[in-house]
Short mmCIF file of C-alpha atoms and ligand atoms in Angstrom, two decimals:
data_model
loop_
_atom_site.label_atom_id
_atom_site.label_comp_id
_atom_site.label_asym_id
_atom_site.label_seq_id
_atom_site.Cartn_x
_atom_site.Cartn_y
_atom_site.Cartn_z
CA MET A 155 -19.21 25.97 -21.71
CA LYS A 156 -20.63 24.16 -24.68
CA HIS A 157 -22.59 25.89 -27.42
CA LEU A 158 -26.35 26.23 -27.18
CA VAL A 159 -28.89 24.88 -29.64
CA ALA A 160 -32.12 26.77 -30.25
CA PRO A 161 -34.66 24.99 -32.49
CA SER A 162 -36.75 27.50 -34.43
CA LEU A 163 -40.43 26.74 -34.10
CA LEU A 164 -41.09 28.37 -37.48
CA ALA A 165 -40.38 25.05 -39.16
CA ALA A 166 -42.63 23.05 -36.82
CA ASP A 167 -45.97 21.52 -37.77
CA PHE A 168 -48.43 24.09 -36.45
CA THR A 169 -51.29 21.62 -36.43
CA ARG A 170 -49.34 19.76 -33.74
CA LEU A 171 -47.79 22.68 -31.93
CA ALA A 172 -48.08 21.20 -28.43
CA GLU A 173 -46.41 17.97 -29.52
CA GLU A 174 -43.61 19.89 -31.20
CA VAL A 175 -42.96 21.96 -28.08
CA THR A 176 -43.03 18.80 -25.98
CA MET A 177 -40.48 17.22 -28.30
CA VAL A 178 -38.21 20.23 -27.70
CA ASN A 179 -38.82 20.00 -23.94
CA GLU A 180 -37.70 16.41 -23.92
CA SER A 181 -34.67 17.03 -26.11
CA GLN A 182 -31.22 18.42 -25.36
CA ALA A 183 -32.21 21.80 -26.83
CA ASP A 184 -31.21 24.79 -24.72
CA TRP A 185 -33.64 27.46 -25.92
CA LEU A 186 -36.76 27.58 -28.04
CA HIS A 187 -36.38 30.15 -30.82
CA LEU A 188 -39.55 32.04 -31.82
CA ASP A 189 -39.67 34.13 -35.00
CA VAL A 190 -42.05 37.06 -34.92
CA MET A 191 -42.66 38.68 -38.33
CA ASP A 192 -44.83 41.66 -39.14
CA GLY A 193 -45.16 41.70 -42.94
CA HIS A 194 -43.36 45.06 -43.01
CA PHE A 195 -39.82 44.59 -41.82
CA VAL A 196 -39.89 41.21 -43.54
CA PRO A 197 -42.35 40.04 -46.21
CA ASN A 198 -43.79 37.26 -44.07
CA ILE A 199 -46.23 37.33 -41.13
CA THR A 200 -46.03 34.74 -38.37
CA PHE A 201 -47.34 35.06 -34.82
CA GLY A 202 -47.37 37.47 -31.91
CA PRO A 203 -47.57 37.60 -28.12
CA MET A 204 -50.73 35.51 -27.86
CA VAL A 205 -49.15 32.46 -29.45
CA ILE A 206 -45.96 32.99 -27.45
CA GLU A 207 -48.03 33.07 -24.27
CA ALA A 208 -49.53 29.72 -25.22
CA VAL A 209 -46.10 28.29 -26.03
CA ARG A 210 -44.90 29.60 -22.66
CA GLN A 211 -47.45 27.39 -20.91
CA LEU A 212 -46.12 24.35 -22.74
CA SER A 213 -42.39 25.01 -22.84
CA THR A 214 -39.87 24.19 -20.15
CA LYS A 215 -37.06 25.89 -22.12
CA PRO A 216 -36.15 29.58 -22.13
CA LEU A 217 -37.94 31.41 -24.94
CA ASP A 218 -35.61 33.16 -27.39
CA VAL A 219 -37.82 35.67 -29.16
CA HIS A 220 -36.52 37.08 -32.45
CA LEU A 221 -38.49 40.18 -33.40
CA MET A 222 -38.45 40.84 -37.13
CA ILE A 223 -40.80 43.77 -36.76
CA ARG A 224 -40.59 47.51 -37.31
CA GLN A 225 -40.75 49.77 -34.26
CA PRO A 226 -40.33 46.90 -31.82
CA GLU A 227 -40.32 49.39 -28.92
CA ARG A 228 -44.12 49.34 -29.10
CA TYR A 229 -44.28 45.67 -28.14
CA ILE A 230 -41.37 44.91 -25.80
CA GLU A 231 -43.54 44.81 -22.67
CA GLN A 232 -46.10 42.59 -24.32
CA PHE A 233 -43.51 40.06 -25.44
CA ARG A 234 -41.92 40.05 -22.02
CA ASN A 235 -45.30 39.54 -20.36
CA ALA A 236 -46.00 36.75 -22.81
CA GLY A 237 -42.95 34.94 -21.45
CA ALA A 238 -39.92 35.93 -23.55
CA ASP A 239 -36.59 35.35 -21.80
CA VAL A 240 -34.40 36.73 -24.57
CA ILE A 241 -35.74 39.56 -26.74
CA THR A 242 -33.80 40.33 -29.92
CA VAL A 243 -34.54 43.33 -32.10
CA HIS A 244 -33.08 44.22 -35.46
CA TYR A 245 -30.55 46.99 -35.83
CA GLU A 246 -32.31 47.85 -39.11
CA ALA A 247 -35.71 48.18 -37.42
CA CYS A 248 -34.78 50.63 -34.65
CA THR A 249 -34.20 54.35 -34.98
CA HIS A 250 -33.10 54.56 -31.35
CA LEU A 251 -31.51 51.19 -30.80
CA HIS A 252 -29.80 52.13 -27.54
CA ARG A 253 -33.12 53.16 -26.05
CA VAL A 254 -34.84 49.95 -27.14
CA VAL A 255 -32.05 47.87 -25.61
CA GLN A 256 -32.48 49.72 -22.30
CA GLN A 257 -36.22 49.11 -22.52
CA ILE A 258 -35.63 45.36 -22.92
CA LYS A 259 -33.22 45.37 -19.97
CA GLU A 260 -35.78 47.13 -17.80
CA THR A 261 -38.24 44.29 -18.35
CA GLY A 262 -35.65 41.85 -17.04
CA ALA A 263 -35.24 40.00 -20.35
CA ILE A 264 -31.84 39.47 -21.96
CA PRO A 265 -31.45 42.04 -24.75
CA GLY A 266 -30.28 40.91 -28.17
CA VAL A 267 -29.50 42.82 -31.36
CA SER A 268 -29.55 41.33 -34.83
CA ILE A 269 -28.11 42.42 -38.16
CA ASN A 270 -29.06 41.35 -41.66
CA PRO A 271 -26.57 39.67 -43.98
CA HIS A 272 -25.60 42.90 -45.80
CA ASN A 273 -24.72 44.79 -42.64
CA SER A 274 -21.30 44.82 -41.06
CA VAL A 275 -20.64 43.81 -37.47
CA SER A 276 -18.75 47.09 -37.09
CA LEU A 277 -22.16 48.81 -36.87
CA LEU A 278 -22.62 47.19 -33.48
CA GLU A 279 -19.36 48.45 -32.02
CA ASP A 280 -21.04 50.98 -29.73
CA ILE A 281 -23.84 48.76 -28.51
CA LEU A 282 -21.84 45.60 -27.74
CA GLU A 283 -21.44 46.45 -24.09
CA GLU A 284 -25.18 46.80 -23.62
CA VAL A 285 -26.37 43.49 -25.04
CA GLY A 286 -26.36 39.88 -23.90
CA LEU A 287 -26.63 38.50 -27.40
CA ILE A 288 -25.80 39.40 -30.99
CA LEU A 289 -27.78 37.53 -33.60
CA LEU A 290 -26.07 37.35 -36.99
CA MET A 291 -28.52 36.54 -39.74
CA SER A 292 -27.04 34.03 -42.14
CA VAL A 293 -30.00 34.31 -44.54
CA ASN A 294 -32.22 37.25 -45.38
CA PRO A 295 -34.86 37.12 -42.66
CA GLY A 296 -38.43 36.20 -43.46
CA PHE A 297 -38.47 32.52 -44.27
CA GLY A 298 -37.14 29.21 -43.10
CA GLY A 299 -35.40 26.75 -45.37
CA GLN A 300 -33.04 29.16 -47.13
CA LYS A 301 -29.40 28.62 -48.03
CA PHE A 302 -26.68 29.66 -45.57
CA ILE A 303 -24.73 32.73 -46.73
CA TYR A 304 -21.09 31.78 -46.26
CA ASN A 305 -19.83 35.33 -45.79
CA THR A 306 -21.42 35.06 -42.34
CA LEU A 307 -18.44 32.97 -41.21
CA LEU A 308 -16.16 35.99 -41.64
CA LYS A 309 -18.62 38.15 -39.73
CA ILE A 310 -18.71 35.67 -36.85
CA GLN A 311 -14.89 35.69 -36.73
CA ARG A 312 -14.72 39.48 -36.75
CA LEU A 313 -17.31 39.78 -34.04
CA ARG A 314 -15.66 37.12 -31.89
CA GLU A 315 -12.40 39.02 -32.19
CA ARG A 316 -14.03 42.27 -31.09
CA LEU A 317 -15.72 40.64 -28.10
CA THR A 318 -12.49 38.98 -27.03
CA ILE A 319 -10.42 42.16 -27.37
CA ARG A 320 -12.96 44.08 -25.34
CA ASN A 321 -13.43 41.29 -22.85
CA LEU A 322 -17.18 41.15 -23.38
CA ASN A 323 -19.22 38.02 -22.92
CA ALA A 324 -22.28 38.61 -25.09
CA ARG A 325 -23.27 35.47 -26.91
CA ILE A 326 -23.03 35.18 -30.68
CA GLU A 327 -26.10 33.54 -32.15
CA VAL A 328 -26.34 32.57 -35.82
CA ASP A 329 -29.66 32.06 -37.57
CA GLY A 330 -30.59 30.78 -41.02
CA GLY A 331 -29.60 27.83 -43.19
CA ILE A 332 -27.80 26.01 -40.41
CA GLY A 333 -27.65 22.22 -40.65
CA LEU A 334 -25.49 19.38 -39.49
CA HIS A 335 -23.33 19.92 -42.61
CA ASN A 336 -22.18 23.44 -41.69
CA ALA A 337 -22.73 23.77 -37.93
CA GLU A 338 -19.15 22.87 -37.11
CA LYS A 339 -17.81 25.68 -39.30
CA VAL A 340 -20.20 28.13 -37.63
CA LEU A 341 -18.99 27.06 -34.19
CA GLN A 342 -15.34 27.14 -35.18
CA ALA A 343 -15.79 30.68 -36.46
CA GLY A 344 -16.85 31.62 -32.92
CA ALA A 345 -20.62 31.20 -32.56
CA ASP A 346 -22.17 30.29 -29.21
CA VAL A 347 -25.80 29.67 -30.16
CA LEU A 348 -27.04 27.76 -33.20
CA VAL A 349 -30.58 28.38 -34.41
CA ALA A 350 -31.97 25.67 -36.67
CA GLY A 351 -35.48 25.36 -38.04
CA SER A 352 -35.85 23.06 -41.04
CA ALA A 353 -32.77 21.03 -40.21
CA ILE A 354 -34.45 19.97 -36.97
CA PHE A 355 -38.20 19.94 -37.53
CA LYS A 356 -38.11 18.56 -41.07
CA SER A 357 -35.71 15.80 -40.14
CA GLU A 358 -36.84 12.23 -39.60
CA ASN A 359 -35.97 12.24 -35.93
CA PRO A 360 -35.90 15.80 -34.57
CA THR A 361 -34.86 14.76 -31.05
CA ASP A 362 -31.88 12.91 -32.42
CA THR A 363 -30.97 15.79 -34.74
CA ILE A 364 -30.91 18.12 -31.73
CA ARG A 365 -28.62 15.67 -29.94
CA ARG A 366 -26.32 15.63 -32.96
CA PHE A 367 -26.24 19.43 -33.06
CA LYS A 368 -25.24 19.41 -29.39
CA GLU A 369 -22.51 16.87 -29.96
CA ILE A 370 -20.74 18.78 -32.70
CA GLY A 371 -17.29 19.96 -31.67
CA GLY A 372 -16.25 23.57 -31.83
CA GLU A 373 -14.46 25.87 -29.51
CA MET A 374 -15.31 25.60 -25.86
CA ARG A 375 -15.96 28.95 -24.35
CA LYS A 376 -16.72 30.10 -20.87
CA PHE A 377 -19.91 32.11 -20.33
CA VAL A 378 -20.65 34.19 -17.33
C1 LIG B 408 -35.64 33.37 -40.62
C2 LIG B 408 -35.75 33.05 -39.16
C3 LIG B 408 -35.10 31.79 -38.76
C4 LIG B 408 -35.65 30.57 -39.43
C5 LIG B 408 -34.49 29.66 -39.65
O1 LIG B 408 -36.02 34.68 -40.86
O2 LIG B 408 -35.17 34.09 -38.37
O3 LIG B 408 -35.09 31.62 -37.34
O4 LIG B 408 -36.63 29.89 -38.70
O5 LIG B 408 -34.92 28.60 -40.40
P1 LIG B 408 -33.90 27.59 -41.12
O6 LIG B 408 -33.07 26.99 -40.03
O7 LIG B 408 -34.82 26.65 -41.78
O8 LIG B 408 -33.07 28.41 -42.07
ZN1 LIG B 409 -34.91 33.67 -36.14
#
């Protein structure tokens, strides 16, 4: 199956949120990526379940919720009730990651785990079987519009190798600094899901940019 594209709403014009979500609805995007930040785990603060609930009413795409918050276990239910289809927590933000992943599964959402650029994919070795998605941060989380950290390509390759060897079908999602100039490399390294904020919403024709992201080559992989 072809890779997925998940526009990150963080880069959208919030004075025209409904229009931006409608643009995504009418595009070839697969998921809508929503970045929740708490001002503790990351320096920035964005939005919470209330805004996601509103977006849920407008969006026809699955909601891919990326929690950049400490102690996410306190809010899993709320985000699920707000309409999250995928809930990703950070390895660095969970003391009992395995428990949080089970908690996400119990809500019926797809559980995802993310690591920051300085952390090795080997840290996820014992949780791989439990998750539906691994989100590799290719910038330090907190802000859109940052530069892609190229070491991420090696991490994607290593993770792809581990998933293949173990015959696991969790998706590899990559987030931060992705544009039409480097997306092919990211896909060739073994990514399944591309998140892009500025590259889409700040472009002249976001719908067309999404189409171009979808049309980029890259390995074809079969998902379950
Ligand atoms: C950053 C967020 C990203 C962000 C990506 O912490 O997790 O999802 O929106 O934005 P770009 O694509 O502009 O780097
Ligand atoms: Zn994100």
